[in-house]
Short mmCIF file of C-alpha atoms in Angstrom, two decimals:
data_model
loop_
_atom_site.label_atom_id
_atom_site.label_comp_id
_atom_site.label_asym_id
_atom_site.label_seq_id
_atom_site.Cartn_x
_atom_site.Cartn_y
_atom_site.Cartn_z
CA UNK A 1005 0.00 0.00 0.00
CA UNK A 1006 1.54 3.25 -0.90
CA UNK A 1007 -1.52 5.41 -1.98
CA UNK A 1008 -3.09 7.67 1.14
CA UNK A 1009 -6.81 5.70 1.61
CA UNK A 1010 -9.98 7.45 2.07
CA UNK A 1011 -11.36 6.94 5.42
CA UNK A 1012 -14.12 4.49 3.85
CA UNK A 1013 -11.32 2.74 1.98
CA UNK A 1014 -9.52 2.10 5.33
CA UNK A 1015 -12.51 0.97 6.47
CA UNK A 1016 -12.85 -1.55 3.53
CA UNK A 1017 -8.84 -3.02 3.74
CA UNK A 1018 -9.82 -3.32 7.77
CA UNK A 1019 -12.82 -5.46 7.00
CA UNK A 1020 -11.10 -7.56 4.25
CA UNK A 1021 -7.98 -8.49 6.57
CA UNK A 1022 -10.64 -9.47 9.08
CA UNK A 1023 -12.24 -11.70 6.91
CA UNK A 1024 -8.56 -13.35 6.08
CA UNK A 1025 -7.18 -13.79 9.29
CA UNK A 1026 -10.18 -13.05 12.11
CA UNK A 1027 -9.59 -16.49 14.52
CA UNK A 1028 -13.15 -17.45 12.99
CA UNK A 1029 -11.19 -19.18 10.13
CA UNK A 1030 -9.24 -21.18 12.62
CA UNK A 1031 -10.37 -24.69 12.62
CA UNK A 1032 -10.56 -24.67 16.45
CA UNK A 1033 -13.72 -22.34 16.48
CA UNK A 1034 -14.86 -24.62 13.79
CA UNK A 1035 -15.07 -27.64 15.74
CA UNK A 1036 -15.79 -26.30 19.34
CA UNK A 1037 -19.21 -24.33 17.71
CA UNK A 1038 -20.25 -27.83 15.98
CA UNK A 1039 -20.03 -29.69 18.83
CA UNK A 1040 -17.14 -31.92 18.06
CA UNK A 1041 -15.12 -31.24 21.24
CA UNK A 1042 -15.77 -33.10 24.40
CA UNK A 1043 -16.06 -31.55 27.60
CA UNK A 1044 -12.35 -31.73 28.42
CA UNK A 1045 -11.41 -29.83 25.65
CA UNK A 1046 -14.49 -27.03 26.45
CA UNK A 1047 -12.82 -26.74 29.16
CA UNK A 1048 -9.49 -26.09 28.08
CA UNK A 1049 -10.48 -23.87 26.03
CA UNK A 1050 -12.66 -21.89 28.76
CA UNK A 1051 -9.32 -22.25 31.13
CA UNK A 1052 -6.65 -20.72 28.58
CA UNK A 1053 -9.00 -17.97 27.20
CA UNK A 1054 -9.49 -16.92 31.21
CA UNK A 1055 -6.20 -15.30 30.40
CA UNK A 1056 -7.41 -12.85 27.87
CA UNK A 1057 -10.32 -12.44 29.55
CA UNK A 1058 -8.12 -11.19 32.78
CA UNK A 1059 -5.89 -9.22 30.91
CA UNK A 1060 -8.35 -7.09 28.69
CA UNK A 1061 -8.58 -4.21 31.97
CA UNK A 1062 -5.12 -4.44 31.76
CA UNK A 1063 -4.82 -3.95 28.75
CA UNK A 1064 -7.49 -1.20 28.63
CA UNK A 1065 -5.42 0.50 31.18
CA UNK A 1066 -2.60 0.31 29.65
CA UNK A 1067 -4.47 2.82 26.98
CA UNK A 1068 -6.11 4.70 28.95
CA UNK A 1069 -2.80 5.86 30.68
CA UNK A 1070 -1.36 7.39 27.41
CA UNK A 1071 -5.14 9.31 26.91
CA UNK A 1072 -4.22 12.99 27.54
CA UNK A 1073 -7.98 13.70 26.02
CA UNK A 1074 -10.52 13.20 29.43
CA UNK A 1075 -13.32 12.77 26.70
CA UNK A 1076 -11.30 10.29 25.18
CA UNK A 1077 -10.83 8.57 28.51
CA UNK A 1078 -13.91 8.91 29.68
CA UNK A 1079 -15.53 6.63 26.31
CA UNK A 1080 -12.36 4.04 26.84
CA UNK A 1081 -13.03 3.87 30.60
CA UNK A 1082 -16.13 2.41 30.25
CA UNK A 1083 -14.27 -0.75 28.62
CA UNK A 1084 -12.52 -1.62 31.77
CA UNK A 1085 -15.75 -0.94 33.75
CA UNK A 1086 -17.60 -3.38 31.24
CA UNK A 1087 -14.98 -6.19 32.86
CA UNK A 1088 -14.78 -5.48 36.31
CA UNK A 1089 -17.84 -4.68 36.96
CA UNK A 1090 -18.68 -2.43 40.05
CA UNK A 1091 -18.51 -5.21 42.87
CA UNK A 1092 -17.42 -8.65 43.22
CA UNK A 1093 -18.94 -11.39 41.09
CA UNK A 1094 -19.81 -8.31 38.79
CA UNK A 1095 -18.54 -7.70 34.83
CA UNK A 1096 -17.37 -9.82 32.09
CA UNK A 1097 -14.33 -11.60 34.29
CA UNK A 1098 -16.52 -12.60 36.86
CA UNK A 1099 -19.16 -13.96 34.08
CA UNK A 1100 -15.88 -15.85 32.62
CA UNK A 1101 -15.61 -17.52 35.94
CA UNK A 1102 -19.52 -18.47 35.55
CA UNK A 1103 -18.77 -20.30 32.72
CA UNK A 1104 -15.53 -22.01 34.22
CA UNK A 1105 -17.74 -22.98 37.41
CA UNK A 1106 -20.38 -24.35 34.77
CA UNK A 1107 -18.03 -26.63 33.50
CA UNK A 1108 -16.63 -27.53 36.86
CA UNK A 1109 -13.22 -26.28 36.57
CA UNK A 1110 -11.39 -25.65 39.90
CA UNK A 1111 -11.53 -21.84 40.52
CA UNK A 1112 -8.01 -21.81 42.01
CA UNK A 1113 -6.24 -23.64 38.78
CA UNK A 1114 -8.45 -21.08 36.70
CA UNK A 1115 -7.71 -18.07 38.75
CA UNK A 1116 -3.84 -19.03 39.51
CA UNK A 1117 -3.08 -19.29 36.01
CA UNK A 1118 -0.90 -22.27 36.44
CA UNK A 1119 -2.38 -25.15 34.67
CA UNK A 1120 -2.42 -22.34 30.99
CA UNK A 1121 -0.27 -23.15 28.24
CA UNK A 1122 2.71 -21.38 27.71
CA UNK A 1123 1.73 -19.89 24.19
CA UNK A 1124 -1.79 -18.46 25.77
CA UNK A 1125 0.63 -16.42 28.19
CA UNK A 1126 2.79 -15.15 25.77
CA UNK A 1127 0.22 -14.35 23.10
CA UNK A 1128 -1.91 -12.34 25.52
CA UNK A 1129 1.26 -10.81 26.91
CA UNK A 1130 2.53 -9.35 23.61
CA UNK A 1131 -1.18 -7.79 23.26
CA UNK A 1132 -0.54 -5.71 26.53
CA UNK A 1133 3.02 -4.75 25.54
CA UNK A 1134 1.72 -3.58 22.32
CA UNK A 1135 -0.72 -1.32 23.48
CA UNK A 1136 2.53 -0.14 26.13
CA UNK A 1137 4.86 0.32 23.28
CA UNK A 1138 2.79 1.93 20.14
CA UNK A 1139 1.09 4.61 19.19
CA UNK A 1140 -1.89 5.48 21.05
CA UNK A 1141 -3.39 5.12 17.18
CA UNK A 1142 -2.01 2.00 16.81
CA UNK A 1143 -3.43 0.67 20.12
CA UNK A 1144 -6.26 1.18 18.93
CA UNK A 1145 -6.49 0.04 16.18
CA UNK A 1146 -5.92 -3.12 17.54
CA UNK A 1147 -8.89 -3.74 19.72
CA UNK A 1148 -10.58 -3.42 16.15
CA UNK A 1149 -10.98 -7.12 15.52
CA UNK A 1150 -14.48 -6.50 17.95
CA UNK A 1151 -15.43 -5.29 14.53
CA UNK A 1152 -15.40 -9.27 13.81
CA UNK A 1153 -16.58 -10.28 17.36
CA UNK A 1154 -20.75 -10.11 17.05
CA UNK A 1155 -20.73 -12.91 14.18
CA UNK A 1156 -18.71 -15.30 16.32
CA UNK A 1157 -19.98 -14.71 19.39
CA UNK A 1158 -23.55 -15.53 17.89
CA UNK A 1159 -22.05 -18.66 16.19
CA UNK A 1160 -21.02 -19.52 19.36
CA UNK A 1161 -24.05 -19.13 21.63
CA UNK A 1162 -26.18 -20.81 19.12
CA UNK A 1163 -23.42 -23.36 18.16
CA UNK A 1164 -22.17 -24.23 22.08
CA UNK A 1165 -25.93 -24.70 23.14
CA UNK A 1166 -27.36 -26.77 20.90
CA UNK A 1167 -24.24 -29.07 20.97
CA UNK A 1168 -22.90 -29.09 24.47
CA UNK A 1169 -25.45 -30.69 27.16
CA UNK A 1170 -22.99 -29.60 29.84
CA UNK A 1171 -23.15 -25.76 28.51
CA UNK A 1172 -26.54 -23.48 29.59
CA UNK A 1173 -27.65 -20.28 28.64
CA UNK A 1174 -26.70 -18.94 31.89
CA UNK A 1175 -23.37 -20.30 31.24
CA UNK A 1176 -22.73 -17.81 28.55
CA UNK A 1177 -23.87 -14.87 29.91
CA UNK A 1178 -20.63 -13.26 29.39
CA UNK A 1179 -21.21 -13.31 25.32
CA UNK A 1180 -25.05 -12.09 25.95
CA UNK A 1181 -23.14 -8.84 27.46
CA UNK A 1182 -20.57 -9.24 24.55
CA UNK A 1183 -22.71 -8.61 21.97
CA UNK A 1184 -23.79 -5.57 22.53
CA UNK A 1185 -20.29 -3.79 24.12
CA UNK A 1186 -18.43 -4.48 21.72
CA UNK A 1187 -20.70 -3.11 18.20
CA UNK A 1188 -20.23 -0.23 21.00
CA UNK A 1189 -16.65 0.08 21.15
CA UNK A 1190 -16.01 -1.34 17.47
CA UNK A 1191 -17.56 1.52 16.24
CA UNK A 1192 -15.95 4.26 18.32
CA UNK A 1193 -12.80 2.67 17.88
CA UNK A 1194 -13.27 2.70 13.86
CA UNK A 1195 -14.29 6.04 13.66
CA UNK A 1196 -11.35 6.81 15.33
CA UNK A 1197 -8.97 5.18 13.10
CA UNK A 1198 -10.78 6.66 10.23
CA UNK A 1199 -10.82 10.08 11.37
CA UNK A 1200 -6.73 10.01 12.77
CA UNK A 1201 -5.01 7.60 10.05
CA UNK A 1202 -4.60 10.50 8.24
CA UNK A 1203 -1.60 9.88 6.06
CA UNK A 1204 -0.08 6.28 4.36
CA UNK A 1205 2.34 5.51 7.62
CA UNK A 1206 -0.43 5.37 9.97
CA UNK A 1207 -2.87 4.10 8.01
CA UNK A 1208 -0.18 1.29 7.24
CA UNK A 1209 0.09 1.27 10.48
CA UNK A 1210 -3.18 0.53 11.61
CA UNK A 1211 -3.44 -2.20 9.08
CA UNK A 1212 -0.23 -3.88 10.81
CA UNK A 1213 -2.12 -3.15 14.48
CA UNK A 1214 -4.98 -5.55 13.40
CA UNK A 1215 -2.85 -7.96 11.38
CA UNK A 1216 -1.32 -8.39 15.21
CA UNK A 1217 -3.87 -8.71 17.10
CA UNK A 1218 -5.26 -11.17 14.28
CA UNK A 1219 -2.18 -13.17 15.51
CA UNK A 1220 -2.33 -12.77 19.07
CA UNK A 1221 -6.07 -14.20 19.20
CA UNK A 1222 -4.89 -16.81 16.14
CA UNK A 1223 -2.17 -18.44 18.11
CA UNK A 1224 -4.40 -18.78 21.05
CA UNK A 1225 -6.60 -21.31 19.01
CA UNK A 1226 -3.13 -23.03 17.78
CA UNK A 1227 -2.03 -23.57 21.03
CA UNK A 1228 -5.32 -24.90 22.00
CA UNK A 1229 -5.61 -27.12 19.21
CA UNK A 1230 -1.79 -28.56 19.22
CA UNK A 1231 -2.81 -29.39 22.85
CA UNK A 1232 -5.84 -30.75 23.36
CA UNK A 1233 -7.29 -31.87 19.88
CA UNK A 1234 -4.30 -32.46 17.39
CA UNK A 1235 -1.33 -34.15 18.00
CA UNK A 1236 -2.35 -33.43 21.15
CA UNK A 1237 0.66 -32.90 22.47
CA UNK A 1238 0.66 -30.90 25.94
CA UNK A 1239 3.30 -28.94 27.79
CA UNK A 1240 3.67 -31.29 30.56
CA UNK A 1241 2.68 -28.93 33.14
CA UNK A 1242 -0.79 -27.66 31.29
CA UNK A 1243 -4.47 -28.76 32.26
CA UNK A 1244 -5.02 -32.07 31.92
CA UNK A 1245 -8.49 -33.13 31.43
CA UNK A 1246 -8.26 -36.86 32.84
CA UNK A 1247 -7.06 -35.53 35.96
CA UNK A 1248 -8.77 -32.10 35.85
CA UNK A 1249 -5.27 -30.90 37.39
CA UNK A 1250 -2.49 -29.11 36.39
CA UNK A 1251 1.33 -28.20 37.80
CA UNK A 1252 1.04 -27.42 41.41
CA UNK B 1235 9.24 -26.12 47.86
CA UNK B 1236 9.33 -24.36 51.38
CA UNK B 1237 12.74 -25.08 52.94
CA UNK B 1238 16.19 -23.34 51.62
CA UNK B 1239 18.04 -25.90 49.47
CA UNK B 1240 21.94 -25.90 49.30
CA UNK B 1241 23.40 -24.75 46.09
CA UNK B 1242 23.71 -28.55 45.08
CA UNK B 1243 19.90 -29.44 45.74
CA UNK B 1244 19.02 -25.91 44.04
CA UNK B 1245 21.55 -27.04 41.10
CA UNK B 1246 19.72 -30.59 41.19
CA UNK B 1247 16.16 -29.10 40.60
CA UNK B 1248 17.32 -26.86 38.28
CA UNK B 1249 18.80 -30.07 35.89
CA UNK B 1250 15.74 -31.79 37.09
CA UNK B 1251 13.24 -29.05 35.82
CA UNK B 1252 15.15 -29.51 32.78
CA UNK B 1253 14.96 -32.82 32.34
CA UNK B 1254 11.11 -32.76 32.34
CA UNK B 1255 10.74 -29.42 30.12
CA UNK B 1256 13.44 -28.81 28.20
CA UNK B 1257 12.60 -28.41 24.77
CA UNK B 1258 14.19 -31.53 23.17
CA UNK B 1259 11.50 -33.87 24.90
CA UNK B 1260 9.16 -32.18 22.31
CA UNK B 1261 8.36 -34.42 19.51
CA UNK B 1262 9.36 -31.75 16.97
CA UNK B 1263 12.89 -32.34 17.79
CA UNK B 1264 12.63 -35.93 17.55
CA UNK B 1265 11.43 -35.74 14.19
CA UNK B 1266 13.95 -32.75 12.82
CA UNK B 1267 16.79 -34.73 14.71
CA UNK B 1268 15.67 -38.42 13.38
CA UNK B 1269 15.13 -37.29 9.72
CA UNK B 1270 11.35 -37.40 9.33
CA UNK B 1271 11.13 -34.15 7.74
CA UNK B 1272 11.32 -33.01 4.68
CA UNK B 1273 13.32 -29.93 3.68
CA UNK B 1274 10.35 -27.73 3.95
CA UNK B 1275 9.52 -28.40 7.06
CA UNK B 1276 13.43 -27.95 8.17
CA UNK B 1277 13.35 -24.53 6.05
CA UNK B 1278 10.30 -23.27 8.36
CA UNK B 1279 12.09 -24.73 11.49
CA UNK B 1280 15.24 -22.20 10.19
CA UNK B 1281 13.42 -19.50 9.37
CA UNK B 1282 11.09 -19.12 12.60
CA UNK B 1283 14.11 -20.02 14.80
CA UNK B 1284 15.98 -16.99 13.42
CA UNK B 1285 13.78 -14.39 15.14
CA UNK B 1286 15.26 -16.42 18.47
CA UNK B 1287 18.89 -16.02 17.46
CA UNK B 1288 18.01 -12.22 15.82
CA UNK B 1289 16.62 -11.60 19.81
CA UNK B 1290 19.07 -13.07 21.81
CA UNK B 1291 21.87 -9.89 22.03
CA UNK B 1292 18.73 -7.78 22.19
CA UNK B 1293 17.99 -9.62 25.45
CA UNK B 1294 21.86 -10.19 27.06
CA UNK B 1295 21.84 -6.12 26.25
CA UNK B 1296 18.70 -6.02 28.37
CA UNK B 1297 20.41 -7.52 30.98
CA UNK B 1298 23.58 -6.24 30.93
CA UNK B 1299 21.67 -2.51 30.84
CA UNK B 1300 20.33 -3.74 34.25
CA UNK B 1301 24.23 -5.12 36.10
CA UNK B 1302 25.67 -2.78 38.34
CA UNK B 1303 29.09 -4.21 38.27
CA UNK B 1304 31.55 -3.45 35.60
CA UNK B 1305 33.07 -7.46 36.61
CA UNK B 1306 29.57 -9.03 35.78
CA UNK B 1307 29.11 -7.25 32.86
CA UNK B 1308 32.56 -7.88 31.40
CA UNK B 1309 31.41 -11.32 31.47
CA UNK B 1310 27.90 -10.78 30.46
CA UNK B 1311 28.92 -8.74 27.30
CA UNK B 1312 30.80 -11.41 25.52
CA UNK B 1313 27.55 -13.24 24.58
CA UNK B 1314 26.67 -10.29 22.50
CA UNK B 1315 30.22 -10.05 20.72
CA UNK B 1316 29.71 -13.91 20.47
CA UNK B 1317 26.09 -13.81 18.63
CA UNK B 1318 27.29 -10.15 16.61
CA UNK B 1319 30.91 -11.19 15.60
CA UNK B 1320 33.38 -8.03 14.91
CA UNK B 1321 32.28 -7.31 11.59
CA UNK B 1322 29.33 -8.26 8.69
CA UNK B 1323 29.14 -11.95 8.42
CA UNK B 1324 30.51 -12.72 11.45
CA UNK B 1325 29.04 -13.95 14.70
CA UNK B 1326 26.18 -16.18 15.30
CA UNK B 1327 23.56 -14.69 13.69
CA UNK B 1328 25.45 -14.52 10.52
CA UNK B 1329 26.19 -18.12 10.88
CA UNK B 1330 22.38 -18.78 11.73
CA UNK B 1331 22.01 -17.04 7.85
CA UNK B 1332 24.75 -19.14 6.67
CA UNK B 1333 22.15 -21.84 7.56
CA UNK B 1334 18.91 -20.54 5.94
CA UNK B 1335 21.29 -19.59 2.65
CA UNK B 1336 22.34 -23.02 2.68
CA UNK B 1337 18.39 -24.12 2.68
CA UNK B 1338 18.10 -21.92 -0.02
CA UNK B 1339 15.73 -19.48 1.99
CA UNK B 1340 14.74 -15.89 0.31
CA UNK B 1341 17.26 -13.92 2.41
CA UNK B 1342 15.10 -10.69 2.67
CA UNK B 1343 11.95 -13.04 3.79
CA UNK B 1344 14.15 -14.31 6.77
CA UNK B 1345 15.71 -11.52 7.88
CA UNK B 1346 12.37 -8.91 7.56
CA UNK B 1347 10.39 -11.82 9.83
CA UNK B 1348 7.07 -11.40 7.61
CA UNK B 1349 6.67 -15.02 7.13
CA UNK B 1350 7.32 -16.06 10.86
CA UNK B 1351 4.44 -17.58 12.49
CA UNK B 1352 2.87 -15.17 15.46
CA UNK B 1353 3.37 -17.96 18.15
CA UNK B 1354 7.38 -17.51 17.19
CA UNK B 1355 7.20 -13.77 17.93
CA UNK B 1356 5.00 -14.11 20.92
CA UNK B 1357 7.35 -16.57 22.62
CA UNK B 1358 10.37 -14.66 21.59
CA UNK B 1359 9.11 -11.33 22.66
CA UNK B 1360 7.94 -12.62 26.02
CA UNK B 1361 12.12 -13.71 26.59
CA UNK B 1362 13.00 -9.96 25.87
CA UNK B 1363 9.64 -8.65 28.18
CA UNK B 1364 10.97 -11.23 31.27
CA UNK B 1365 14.35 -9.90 31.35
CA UNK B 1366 13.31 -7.02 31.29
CA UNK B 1367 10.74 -6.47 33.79
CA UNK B 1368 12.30 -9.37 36.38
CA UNK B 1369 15.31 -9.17 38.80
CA UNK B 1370 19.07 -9.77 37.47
CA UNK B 1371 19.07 -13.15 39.42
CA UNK B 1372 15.70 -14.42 37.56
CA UNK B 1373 16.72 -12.44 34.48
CA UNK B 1374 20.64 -14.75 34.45
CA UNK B 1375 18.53 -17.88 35.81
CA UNK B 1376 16.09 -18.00 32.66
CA UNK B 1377 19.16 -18.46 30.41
CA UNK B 1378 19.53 -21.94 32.34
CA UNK B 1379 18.46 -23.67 29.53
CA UNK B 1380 21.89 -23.96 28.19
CA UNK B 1381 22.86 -26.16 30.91
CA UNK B 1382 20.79 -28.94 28.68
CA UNK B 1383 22.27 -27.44 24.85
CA UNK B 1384 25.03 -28.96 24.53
CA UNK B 1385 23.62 -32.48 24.43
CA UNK B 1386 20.48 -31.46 22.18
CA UNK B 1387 23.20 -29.77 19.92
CA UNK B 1388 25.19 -32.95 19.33
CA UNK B 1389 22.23 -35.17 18.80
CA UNK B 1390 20.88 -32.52 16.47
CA UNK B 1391 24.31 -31.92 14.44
CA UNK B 1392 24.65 -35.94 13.98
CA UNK B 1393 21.16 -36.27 13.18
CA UNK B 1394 20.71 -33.66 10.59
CA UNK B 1395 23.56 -34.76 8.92
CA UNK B 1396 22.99 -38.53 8.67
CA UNK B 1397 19.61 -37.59 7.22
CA UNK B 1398 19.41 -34.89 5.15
CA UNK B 1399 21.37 -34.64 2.10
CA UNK B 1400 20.45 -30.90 1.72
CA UNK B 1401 22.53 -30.37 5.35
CA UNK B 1402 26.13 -29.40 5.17
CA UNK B 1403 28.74 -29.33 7.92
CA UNK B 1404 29.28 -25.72 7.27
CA UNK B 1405 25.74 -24.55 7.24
CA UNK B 1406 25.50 -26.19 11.09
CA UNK B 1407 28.68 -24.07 11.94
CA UNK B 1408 26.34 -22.17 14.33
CA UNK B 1409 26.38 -25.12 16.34
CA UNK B 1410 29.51 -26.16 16.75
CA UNK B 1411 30.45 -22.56 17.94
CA UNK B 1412 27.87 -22.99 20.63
CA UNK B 1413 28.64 -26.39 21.73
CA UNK B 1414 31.88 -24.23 23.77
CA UNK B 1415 30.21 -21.13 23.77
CA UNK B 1416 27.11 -22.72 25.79
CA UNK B 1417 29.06 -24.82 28.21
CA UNK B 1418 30.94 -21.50 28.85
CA UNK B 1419 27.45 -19.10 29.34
CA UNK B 1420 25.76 -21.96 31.39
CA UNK B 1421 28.35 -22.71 34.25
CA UNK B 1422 28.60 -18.78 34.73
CA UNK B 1423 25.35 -18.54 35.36
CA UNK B 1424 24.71 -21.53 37.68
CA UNK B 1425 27.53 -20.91 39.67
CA UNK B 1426 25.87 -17.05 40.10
CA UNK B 1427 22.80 -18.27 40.79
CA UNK B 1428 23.65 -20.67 43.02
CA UNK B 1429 25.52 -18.10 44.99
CA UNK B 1430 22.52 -15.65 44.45
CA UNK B 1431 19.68 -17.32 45.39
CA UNK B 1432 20.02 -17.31 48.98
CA UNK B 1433 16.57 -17.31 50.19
CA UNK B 1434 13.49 -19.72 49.89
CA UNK B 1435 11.97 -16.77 48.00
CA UNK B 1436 14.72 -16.40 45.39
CA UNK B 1437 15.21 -20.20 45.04
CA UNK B 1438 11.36 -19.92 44.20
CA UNK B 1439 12.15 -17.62 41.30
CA UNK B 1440 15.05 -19.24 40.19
CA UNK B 1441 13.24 -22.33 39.15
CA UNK B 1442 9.93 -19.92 38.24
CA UNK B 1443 12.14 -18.64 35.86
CA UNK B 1444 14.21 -21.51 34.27
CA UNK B 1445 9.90 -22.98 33.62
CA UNK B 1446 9.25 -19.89 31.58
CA UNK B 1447 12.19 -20.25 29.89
CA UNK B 1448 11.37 -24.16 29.02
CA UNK B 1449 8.26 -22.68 27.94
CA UNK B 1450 9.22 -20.33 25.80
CA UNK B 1451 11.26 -22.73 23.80
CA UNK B 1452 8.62 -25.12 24.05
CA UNK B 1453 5.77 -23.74 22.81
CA UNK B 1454 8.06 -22.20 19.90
CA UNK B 1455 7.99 -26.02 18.56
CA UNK B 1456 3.98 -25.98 19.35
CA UNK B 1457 3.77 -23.13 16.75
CA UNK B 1458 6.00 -25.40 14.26
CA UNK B 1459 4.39 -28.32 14.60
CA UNK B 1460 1.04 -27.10 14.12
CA UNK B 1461 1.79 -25.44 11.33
CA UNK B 1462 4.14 -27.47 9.34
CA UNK B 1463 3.41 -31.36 10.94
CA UNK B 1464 0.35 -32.06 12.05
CA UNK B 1465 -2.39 -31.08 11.82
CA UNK B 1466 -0.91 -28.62 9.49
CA UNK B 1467 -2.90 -25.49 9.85
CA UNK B 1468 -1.30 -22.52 9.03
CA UNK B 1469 -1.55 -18.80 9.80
CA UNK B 1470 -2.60 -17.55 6.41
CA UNK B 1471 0.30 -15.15 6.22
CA UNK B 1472 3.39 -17.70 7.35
CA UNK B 1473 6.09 -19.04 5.26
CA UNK B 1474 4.63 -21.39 2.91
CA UNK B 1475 7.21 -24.74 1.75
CA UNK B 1476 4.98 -24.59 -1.48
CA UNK B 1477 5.41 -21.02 -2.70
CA UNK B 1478 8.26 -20.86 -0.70
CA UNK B 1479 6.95 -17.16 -0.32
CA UNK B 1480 5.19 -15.60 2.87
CA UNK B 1481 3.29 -12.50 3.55
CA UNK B 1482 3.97 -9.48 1.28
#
């Protein structure tokens, strides 16, 4: 790309890498909304994606410290509110934990983090160093693959519950909430991207901000599947669904 | 672990840790080392593996940036003049080129990392982050995984060359500089940790740190088995044997 964009063109070359590289092409999702996992592997997956889930306030902070613009912060804040909720048991972590509980995971292994594989750590760990190191345009732009989020998320509900006897409704509240924060903050955050990617370095930039975070949610789903579907070869110290255990 | 170990049972779970989660009980080495690939699957092993050797005098300056004493980081340094040489085309990296010439690799595709798969970066990155962000002792401890090169090296040198005709003596010249090089590096840095770590707490760390290393080499084979073995799914934008092209 070496031509400036218009914003709606931006836009467009957003939406098309989405479509390329989105983790809803990744044969994981695939099988886990048609029902072809078994419980242990549910739960795996629940388990390792409790580290995003933890890390997004972090992550949001992370942003919100490089805001100088209190209007700005104000709209961004509401992201890390959205999570945390405003007491315990409250937000989207706590409704993560719901759906751990559902599936009768050990709250301490889930909370502890030490039963994750080591690529969910360091995939979700670049994310929050990204957002540390880049522009403030650039982080972003890379919470912009919510753009992608409502389609899975309703693949998912629909997918998980007609599929999964061990999965309720009440089970995944968290991606009830989902789907309507984040047409919310997709849309702020793509407004903004259109409105400040205002020459060809940023707006390369911003295309390299979601090809990222593409990867970062991407590898999640390979480390998943390397794991606990195929080979199925585990780092030894990783949740292990026979025992329901994992290092000490 | 609750009770201060001496040196020698701190040095015994160290080798122990390693024994369990060192990166050549993963079955990707088993297969590079016994001959079962082919020489795509050794060219994306090259290629991914040289954003680990491009890294590692980012992170020895990392932690030389953090050692107080001119003694330690006399020491420290020569790693970096080891992996940088004194001029172009010297030095480890160069000979870690040497090695993806030799496999006939586009030269610009390796060295601009556009083809790497994002589980390579994450892990990588993460190595840089720890040392970092962590004390000197856990920073010097998570290079502890040279204590267990040496014998992966020879297996891998004697393997690779009984197997693959497209494998040269010369191109593995990066490994027989760090079959002294290692040995060198690794007692250091026992012997400093073992004098270091004089508390339960920093015994704790010690081994905390030497498992994130393991896992950070680890899950670096994860990525390139997935991708390239079994099942075989690749990020859309990595390396591809085929083309023997990546993202553009």
């Amino acid at each position: 790309m070496s031509e400036l964009l218009s914003p709606d063109q931006l836009e467009a070359a957003l939406r098309a890498m989405g479509a390329r590289l989105y983790h809803d092409q990744h044969p994981f999702h695939k099988l886990l909304h048609s029902g072809r996992l078994d419980r242990g592997q549910v739960q795996a997956w629940a388990l390792n994606r409790f580290e995003y889930q933890r890390c997004i306030p972090l992550k949001d902070a992370a942003i919100l410290a490089r805001m100088e613009d209190p209007a700005l912060r104000r709209i961004w804040r509401q992201r890390i509110i959205d999570h945390d909720g405003s007491h315990d048991g409250e937000g989207g972590i706590a409704r993560w934990l719901h759906l751990t509980d559902a599936l009768g995971l050990d709250r301490e292994m889930v909370t502890s983090g030490r039963a994750l594989l080591p690529g969910t750590r360091f995939a979700v760990h670049a994310y929050i160093e990204f957002v540390r190191d880049r522009s403030l345009l650039e982080a972003i732009a890379s919470s912009l693959t919510e753009l992608f989020a409502p389609t899975i998320i309703s693949h998912r509900m629909a997918g998980m519950l007609a599929h999964y006897d061990f999965i309720s409704k009440e089970a995944l509240a968290y991606f009830d909430y989902r789907l309507t924060e984040a047409p919310r903050d997709s849309a702020f955050a793509l407004d903004y991207v259109k409105q400040h990617a205002d020459t060809v370095e940023k707006q390369q930039q911003v295309l390299a901000a979601l090809h990222f975070k593409c990867g970062v949610l991407w590898s999640q789903l390979d480390a998943l599947h390397f794991a606990y579907v195929e080979p199925g070869v585990r780092w030894p110290d990783a949740f292990d669904p026979a025992t329901q255990g994992g290092a000490v």
